[in-house]
PDB file of C-alpha atoms in Angstrom:
ATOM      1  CA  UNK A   1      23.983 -22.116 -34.096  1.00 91.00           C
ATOM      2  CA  UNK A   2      22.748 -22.432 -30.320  1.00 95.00           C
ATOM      3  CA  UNK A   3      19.121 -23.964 -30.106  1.00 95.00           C
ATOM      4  CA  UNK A   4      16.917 -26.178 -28.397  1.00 97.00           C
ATOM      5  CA  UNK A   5      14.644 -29.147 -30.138  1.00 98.00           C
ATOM      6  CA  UNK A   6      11.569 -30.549 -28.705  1.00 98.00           C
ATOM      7  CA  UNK A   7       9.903 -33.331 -29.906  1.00 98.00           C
ATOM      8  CA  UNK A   8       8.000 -36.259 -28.507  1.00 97.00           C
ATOM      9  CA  UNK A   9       4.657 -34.988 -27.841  1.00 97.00           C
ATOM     10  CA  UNK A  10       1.502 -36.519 -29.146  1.00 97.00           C
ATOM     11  CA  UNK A  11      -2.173 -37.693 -27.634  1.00 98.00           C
ATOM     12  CA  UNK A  12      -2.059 -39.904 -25.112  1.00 98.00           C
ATOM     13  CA  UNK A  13      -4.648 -41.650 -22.705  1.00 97.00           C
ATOM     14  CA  UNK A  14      -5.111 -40.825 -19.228  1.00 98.00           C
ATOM     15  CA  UNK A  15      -3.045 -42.905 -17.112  1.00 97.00           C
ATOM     16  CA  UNK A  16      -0.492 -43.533 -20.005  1.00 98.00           C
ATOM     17  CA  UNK A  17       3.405 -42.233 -20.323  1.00 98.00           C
ATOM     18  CA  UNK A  18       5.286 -40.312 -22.817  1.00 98.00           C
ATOM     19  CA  UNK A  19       8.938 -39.542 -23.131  1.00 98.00           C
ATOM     20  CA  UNK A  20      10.082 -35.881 -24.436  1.00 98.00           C
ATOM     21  CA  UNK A  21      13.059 -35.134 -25.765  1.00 98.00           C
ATOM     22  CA  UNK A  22      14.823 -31.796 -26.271  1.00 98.00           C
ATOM     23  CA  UNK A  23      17.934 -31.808 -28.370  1.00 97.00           C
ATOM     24  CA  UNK A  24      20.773 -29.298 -27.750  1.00 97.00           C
ATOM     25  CA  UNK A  25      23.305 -27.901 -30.106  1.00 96.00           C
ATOM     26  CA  UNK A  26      25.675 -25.214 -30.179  1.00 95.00           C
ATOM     27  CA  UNK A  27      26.716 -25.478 -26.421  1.00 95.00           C
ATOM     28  CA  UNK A  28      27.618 -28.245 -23.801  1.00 92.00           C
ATOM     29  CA  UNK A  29      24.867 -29.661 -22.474  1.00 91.00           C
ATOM     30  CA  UNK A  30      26.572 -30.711 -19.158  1.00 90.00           C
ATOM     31  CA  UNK A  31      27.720 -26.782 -18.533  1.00 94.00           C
ATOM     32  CA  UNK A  32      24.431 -25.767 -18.445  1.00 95.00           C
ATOM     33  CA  UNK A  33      21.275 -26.642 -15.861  1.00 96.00           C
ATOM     34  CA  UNK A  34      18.742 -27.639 -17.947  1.00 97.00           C
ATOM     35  CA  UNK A  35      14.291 -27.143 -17.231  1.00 98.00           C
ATOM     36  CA  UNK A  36      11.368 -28.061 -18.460  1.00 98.00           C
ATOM     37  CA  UNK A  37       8.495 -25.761 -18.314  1.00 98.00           C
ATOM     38  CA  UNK A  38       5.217 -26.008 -19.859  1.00 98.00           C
ATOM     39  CA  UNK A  39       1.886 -24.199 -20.382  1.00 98.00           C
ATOM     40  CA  UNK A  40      -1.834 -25.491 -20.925  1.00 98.00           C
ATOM     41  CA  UNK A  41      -4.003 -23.953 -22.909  1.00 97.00           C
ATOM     42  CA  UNK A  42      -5.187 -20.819 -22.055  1.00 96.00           C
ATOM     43  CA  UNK A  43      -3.057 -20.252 -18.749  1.00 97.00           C
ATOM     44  CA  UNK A  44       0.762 -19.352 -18.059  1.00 97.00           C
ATOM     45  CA  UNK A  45       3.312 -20.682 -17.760  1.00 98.00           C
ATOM     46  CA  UNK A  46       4.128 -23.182 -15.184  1.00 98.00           C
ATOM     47  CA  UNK A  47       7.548 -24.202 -14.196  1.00 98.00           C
ATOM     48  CA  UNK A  48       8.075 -28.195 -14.268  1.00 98.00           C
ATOM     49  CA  UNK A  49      11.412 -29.657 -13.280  1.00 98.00           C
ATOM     50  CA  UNK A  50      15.231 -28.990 -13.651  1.00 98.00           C
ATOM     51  CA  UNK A  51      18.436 -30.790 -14.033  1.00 97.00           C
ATOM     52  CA  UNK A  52      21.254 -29.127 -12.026  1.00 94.00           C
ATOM     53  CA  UNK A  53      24.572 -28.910 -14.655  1.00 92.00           C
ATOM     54  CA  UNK A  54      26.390 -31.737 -13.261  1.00 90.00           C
ATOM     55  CA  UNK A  55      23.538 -33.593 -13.085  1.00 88.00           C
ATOM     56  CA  UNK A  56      23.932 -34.571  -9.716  1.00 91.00           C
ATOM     57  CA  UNK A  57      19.960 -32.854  -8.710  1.00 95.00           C
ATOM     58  CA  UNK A  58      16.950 -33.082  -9.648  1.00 97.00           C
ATOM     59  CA  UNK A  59      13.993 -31.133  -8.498  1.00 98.00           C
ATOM     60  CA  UNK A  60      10.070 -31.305  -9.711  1.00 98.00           C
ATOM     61  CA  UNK A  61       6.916 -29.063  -9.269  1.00 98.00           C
ATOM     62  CA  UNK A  62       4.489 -30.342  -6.245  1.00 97.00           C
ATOM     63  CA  UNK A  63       1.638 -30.612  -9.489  1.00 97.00           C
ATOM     64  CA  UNK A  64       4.392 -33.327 -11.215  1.00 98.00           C
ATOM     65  CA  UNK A  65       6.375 -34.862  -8.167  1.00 97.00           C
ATOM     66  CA  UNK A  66       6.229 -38.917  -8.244  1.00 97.00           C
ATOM     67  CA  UNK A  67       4.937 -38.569 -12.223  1.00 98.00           C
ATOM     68  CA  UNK A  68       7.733 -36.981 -13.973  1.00 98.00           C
ATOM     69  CA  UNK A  69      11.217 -37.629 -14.561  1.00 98.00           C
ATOM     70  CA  UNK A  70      13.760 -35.366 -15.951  1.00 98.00           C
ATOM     71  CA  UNK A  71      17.378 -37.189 -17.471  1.00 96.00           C
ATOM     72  CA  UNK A  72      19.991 -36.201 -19.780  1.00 95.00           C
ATOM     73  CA  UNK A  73      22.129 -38.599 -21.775  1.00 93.00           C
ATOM     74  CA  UNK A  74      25.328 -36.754 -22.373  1.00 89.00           C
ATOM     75  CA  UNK A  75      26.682 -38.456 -25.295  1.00 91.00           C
ATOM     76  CA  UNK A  76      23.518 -37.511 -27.355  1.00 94.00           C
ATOM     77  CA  UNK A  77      23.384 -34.230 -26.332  1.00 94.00           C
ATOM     78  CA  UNK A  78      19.836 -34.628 -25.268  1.00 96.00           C
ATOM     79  CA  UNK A  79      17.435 -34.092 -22.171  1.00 97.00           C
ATOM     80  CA  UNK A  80      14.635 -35.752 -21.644  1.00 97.00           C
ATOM     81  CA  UNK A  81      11.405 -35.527 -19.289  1.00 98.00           C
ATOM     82  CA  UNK A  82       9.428 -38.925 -18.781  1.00 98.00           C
ATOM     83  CA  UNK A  83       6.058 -38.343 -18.218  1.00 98.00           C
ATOM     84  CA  UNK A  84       4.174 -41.255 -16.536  1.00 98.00           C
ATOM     85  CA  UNK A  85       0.416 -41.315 -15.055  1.00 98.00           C
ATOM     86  CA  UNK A  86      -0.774 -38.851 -16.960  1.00 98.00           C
ATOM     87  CA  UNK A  87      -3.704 -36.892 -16.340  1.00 98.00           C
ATOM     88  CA  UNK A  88      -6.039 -34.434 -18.385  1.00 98.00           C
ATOM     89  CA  UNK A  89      -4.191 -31.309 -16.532  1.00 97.00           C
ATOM     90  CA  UNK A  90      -1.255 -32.614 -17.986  1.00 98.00           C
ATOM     91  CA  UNK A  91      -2.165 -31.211 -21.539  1.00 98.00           C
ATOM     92  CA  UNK A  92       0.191 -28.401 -22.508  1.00 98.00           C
ATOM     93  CA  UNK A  93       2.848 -27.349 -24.701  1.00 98.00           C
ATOM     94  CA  UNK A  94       6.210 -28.708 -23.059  1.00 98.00           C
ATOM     95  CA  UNK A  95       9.494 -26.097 -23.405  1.00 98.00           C
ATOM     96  CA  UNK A  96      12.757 -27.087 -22.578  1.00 98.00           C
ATOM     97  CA  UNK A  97      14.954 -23.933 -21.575  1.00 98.00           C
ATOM     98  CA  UNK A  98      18.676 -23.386 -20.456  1.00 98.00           C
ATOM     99  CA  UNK A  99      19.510 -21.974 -17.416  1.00 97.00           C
ATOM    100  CA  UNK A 100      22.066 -18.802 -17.237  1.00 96.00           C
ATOM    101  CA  UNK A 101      22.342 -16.934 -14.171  1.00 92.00           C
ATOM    102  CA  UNK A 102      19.521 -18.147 -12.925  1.00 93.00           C
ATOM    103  CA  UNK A 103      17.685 -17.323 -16.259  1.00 98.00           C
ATOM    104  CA  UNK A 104      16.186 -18.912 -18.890  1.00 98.00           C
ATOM    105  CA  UNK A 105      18.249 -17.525 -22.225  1.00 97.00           C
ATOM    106  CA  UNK A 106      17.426 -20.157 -24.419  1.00 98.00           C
ATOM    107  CA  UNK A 107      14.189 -21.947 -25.165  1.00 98.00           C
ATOM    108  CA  UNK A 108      13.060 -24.488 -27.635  1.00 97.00           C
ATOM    109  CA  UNK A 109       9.939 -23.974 -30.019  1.00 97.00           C
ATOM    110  CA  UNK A 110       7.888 -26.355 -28.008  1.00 97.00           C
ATOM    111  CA  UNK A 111       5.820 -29.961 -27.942  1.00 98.00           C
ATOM    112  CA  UNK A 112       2.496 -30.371 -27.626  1.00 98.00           C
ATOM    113  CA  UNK A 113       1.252 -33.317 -24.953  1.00 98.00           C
ATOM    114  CA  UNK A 114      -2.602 -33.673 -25.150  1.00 98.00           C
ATOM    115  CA  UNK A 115      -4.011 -36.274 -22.702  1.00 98.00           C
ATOM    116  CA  UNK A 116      -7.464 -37.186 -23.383  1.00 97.00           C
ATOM    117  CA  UNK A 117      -9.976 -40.443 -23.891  1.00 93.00           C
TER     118      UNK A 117
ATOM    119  CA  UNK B   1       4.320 -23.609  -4.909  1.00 79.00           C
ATOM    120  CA  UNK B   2       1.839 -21.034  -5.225  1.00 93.00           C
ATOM    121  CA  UNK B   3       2.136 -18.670  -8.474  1.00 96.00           C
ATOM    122  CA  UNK B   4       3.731 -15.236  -8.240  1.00 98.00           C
ATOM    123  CA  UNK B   5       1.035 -12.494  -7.985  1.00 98.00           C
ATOM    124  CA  UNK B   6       0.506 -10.022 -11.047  1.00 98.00           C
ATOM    125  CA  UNK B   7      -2.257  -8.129 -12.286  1.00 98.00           C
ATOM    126  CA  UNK B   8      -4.092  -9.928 -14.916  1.00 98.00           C
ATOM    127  CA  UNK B   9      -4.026  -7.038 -17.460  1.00 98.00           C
ATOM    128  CA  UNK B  10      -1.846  -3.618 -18.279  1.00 98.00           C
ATOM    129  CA  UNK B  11      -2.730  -1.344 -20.987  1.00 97.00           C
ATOM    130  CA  UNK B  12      -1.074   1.800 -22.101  1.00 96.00           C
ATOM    131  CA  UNK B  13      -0.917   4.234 -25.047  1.00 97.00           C
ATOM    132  CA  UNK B  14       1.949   4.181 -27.459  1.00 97.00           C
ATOM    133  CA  UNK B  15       5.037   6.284 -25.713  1.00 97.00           C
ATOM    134  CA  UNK B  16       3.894   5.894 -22.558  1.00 97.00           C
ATOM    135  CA  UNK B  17       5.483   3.946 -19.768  1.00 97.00           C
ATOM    136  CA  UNK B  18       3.487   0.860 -17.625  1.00 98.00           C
ATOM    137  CA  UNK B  19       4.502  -1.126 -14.899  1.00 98.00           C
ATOM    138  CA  UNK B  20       4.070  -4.810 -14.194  1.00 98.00           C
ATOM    139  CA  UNK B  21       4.246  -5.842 -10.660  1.00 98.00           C
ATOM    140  CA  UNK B  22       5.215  -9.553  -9.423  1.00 98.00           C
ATOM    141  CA  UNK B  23       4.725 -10.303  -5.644  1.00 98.00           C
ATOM    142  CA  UNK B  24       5.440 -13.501  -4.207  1.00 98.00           C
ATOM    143  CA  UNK B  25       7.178 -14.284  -0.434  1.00 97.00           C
ATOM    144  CA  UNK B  26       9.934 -13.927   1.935  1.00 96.00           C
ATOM    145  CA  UNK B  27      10.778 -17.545   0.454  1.00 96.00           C
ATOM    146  CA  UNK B  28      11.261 -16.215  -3.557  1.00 97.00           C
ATOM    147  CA  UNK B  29      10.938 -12.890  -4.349  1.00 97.00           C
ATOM    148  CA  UNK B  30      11.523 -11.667  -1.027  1.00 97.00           C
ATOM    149  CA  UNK B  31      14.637 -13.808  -0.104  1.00 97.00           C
ATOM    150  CA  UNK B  32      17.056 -13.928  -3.363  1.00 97.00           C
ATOM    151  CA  UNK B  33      17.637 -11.658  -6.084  1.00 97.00           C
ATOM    152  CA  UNK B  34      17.027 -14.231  -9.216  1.00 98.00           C
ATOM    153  CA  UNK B  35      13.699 -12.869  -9.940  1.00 98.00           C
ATOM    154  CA  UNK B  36      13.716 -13.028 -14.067  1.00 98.00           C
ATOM    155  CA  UNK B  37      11.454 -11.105 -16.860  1.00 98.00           C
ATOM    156  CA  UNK B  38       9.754 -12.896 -20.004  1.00 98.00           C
ATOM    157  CA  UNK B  39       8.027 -11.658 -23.192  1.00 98.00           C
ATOM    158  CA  UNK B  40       5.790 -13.949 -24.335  1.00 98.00           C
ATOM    159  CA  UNK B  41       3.382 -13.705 -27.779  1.00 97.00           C
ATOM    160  CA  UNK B  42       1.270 -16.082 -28.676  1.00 94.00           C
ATOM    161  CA  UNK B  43       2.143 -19.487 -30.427  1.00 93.00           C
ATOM    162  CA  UNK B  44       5.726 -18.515 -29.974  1.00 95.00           C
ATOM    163  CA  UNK B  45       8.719 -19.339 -27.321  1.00 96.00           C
ATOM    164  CA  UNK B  46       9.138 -16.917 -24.193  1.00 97.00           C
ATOM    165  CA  UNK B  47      11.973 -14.067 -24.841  1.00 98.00           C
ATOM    166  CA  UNK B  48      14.262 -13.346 -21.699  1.00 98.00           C
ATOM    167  CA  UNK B  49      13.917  -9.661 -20.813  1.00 98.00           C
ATOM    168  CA  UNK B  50      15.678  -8.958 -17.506  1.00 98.00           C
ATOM    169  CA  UNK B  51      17.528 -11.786 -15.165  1.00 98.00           C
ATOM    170  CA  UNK B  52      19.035 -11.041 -11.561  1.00 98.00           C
ATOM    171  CA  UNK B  53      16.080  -8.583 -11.068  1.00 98.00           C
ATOM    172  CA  UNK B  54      17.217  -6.015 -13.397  1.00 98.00           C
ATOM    173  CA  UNK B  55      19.748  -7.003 -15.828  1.00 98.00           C
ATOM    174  CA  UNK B  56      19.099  -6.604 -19.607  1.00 98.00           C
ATOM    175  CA  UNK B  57      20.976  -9.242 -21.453  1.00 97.00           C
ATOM    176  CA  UNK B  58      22.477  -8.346 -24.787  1.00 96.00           C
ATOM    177  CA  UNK B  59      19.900  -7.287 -27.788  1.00 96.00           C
ATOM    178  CA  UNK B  60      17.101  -6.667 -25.336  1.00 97.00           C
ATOM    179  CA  UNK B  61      15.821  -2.948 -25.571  1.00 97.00           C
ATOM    180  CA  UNK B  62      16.694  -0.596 -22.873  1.00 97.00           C
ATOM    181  CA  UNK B  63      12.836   0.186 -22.956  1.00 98.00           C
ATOM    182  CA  UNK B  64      12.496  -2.900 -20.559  1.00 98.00           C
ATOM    183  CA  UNK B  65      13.918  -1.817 -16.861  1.00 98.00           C
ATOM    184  CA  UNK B  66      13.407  -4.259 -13.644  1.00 98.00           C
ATOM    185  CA  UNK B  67      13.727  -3.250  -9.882  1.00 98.00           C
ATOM    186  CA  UNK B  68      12.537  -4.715  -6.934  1.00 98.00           C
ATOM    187  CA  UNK B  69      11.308  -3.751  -3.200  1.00 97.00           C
ATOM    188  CA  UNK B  70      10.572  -6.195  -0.740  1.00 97.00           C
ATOM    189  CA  UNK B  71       8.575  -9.114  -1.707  1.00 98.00           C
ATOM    190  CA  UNK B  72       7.184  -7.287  -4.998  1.00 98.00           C
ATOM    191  CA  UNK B  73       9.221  -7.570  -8.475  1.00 98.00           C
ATOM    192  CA  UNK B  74       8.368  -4.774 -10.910  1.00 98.00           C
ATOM    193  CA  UNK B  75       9.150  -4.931 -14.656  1.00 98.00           C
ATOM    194  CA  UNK B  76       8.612  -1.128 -16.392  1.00 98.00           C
ATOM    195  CA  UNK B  77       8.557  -0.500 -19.857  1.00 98.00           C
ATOM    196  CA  UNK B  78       9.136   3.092 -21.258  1.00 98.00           C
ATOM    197  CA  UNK B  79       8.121   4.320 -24.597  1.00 97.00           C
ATOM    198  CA  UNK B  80       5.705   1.554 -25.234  1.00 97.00           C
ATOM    199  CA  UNK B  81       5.181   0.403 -28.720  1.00 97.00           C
ATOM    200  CA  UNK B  82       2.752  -1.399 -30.863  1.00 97.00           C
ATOM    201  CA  UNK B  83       5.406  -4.868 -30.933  1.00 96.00           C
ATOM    202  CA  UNK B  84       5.131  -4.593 -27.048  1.00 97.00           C
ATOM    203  CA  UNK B  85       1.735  -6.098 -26.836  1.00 98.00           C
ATOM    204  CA  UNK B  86       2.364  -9.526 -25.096  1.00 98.00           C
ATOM    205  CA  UNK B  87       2.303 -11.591 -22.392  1.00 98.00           C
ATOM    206  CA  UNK B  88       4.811 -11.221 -19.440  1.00 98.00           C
ATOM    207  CA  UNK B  89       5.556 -13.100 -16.829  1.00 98.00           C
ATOM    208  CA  UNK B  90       8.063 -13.191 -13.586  1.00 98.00           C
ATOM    209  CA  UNK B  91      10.053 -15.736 -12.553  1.00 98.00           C
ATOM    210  CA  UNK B  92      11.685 -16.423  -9.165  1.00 98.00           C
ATOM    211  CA  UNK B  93      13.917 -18.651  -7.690  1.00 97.00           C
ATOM    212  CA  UNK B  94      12.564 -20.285  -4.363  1.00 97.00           C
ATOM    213  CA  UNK B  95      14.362 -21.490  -0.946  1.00 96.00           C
ATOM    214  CA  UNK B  96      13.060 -25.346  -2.086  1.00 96.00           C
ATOM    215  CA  UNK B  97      15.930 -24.494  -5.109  1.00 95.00           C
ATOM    216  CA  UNK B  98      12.768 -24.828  -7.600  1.00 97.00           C
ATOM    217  CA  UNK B  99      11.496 -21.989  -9.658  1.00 98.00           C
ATOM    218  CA  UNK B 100       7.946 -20.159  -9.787  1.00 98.00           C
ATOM    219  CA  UNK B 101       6.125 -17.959 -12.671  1.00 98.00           C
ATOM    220  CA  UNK B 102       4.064 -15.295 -12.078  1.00 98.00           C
ATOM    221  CA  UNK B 103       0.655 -15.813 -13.455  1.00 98.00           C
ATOM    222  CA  UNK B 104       0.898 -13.277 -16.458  1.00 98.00           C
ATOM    223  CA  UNK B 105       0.531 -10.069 -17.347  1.00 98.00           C
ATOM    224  CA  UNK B 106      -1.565  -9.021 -20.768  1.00 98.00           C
ATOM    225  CA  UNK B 107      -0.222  -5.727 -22.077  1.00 98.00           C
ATOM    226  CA  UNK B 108      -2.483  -4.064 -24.637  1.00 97.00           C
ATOM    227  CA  UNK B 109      -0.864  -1.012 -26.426  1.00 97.00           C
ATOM    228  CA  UNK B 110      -4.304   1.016 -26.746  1.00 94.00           C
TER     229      UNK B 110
END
């Protein structure tokens, strides 16, 4: 079966990091660009960074650029998004989502970052 | 990086059709023709509706029909039905190669 598993989220402190994970399986990681997109509570969704397939580029949201960091390790079939600085804005559930055409076809259930004191 | 504009709220009765619009700039919307569709209810993952402005991938009803004119998206949805009420938001592709939402669409099925 093709899916997508979050996991990694928790409470954290302002000004603290966090490393998500999203686990793929059914497909090939590497054929596939690979985002993260997230939404806070009560608003939409908000696009937050992509991987390009080959993983050769890397591009971020203005609100995340210089904070986040999105990687892939190929040999566990995993992407990740490191999440450093973090501020109360930050809090939101976390997708990661496959890219098809320019799409997103496939999305995870989700991981829930709350930043607070 | 500003959010796609669409109207905050749509509401129709069951049958009818509605349209959500989704306007953003001559550097998203405007310029390339990856403007995407989700479904959204709440607590679970966004569904993909329509990619490449108005392509329904497999499984997705043929109730759900995208077009676009100029800088303005529009996702229409025919015979509207009680499991339509969601959330729904655009998506675009933008000349900095990142992506933009729009900022949501509530349909109520009245």
């Amino acid at each position: 079966q093709v899916h997508l598993v979050e996991s990694g989220g928790g409470v954290v402190q302002p000004g603290r990091s966090l490393r998500l994970s999203c686990a793929a399986s059914g497909f090939i990681l590497t054929n596939y660009g690979m985002h993260w997109v997230r939404q806070a509570p009560g608003k939409g969704l908000e696009w937050v960074a992509v991987m390009s397939y080959d993983g050769g580029t890397q591009y971020y949201a203005d609100s995340v650029k210089g904070r986040f960091t999105i990687s892939r390790d190929n040999s566990k079939r995993t992407l990740y998004l490191q999440l450093n600085s973090l501020r109360a804005e930050d809090t939101a559930v976390y997708y990661c989502c496959r890219e098809v055409q320019d799409a997103f076809d496939l999305w995870g259930q989700g991981t829930v970052v709350t930043v607070s004191s | 990086q500003s959010a796609l504009t669409q109207p905050a709220s749509v509401s129709g009765s069951p049958g009818q059709s509605i349209t959500i619009s989704c306007t953003g700039t001559s550097s998203d919307v405007g310029r390339y023709n990856y403007v995407s569709w989700y479904q959204k209810h709440p607590g679970k993952a966004p569904k993909l509706l329509i990619y490449e402005v108005s392509i329904r991938p497999s499984g997705v009803s043929n109730r759900f029909s995208g077009s676009k004119s100029g800088n303005t998206a529009s996702l229409t949805i025919s015979g509207l039905q009680a499991e339509d009420e969601a959330d729904y938001y655009c998506n675009s592709y933008t000349s900095s190669s990142t992506r933009v939402f729009g900022t949501g669409t509530v349909v109520t099925v009245l």
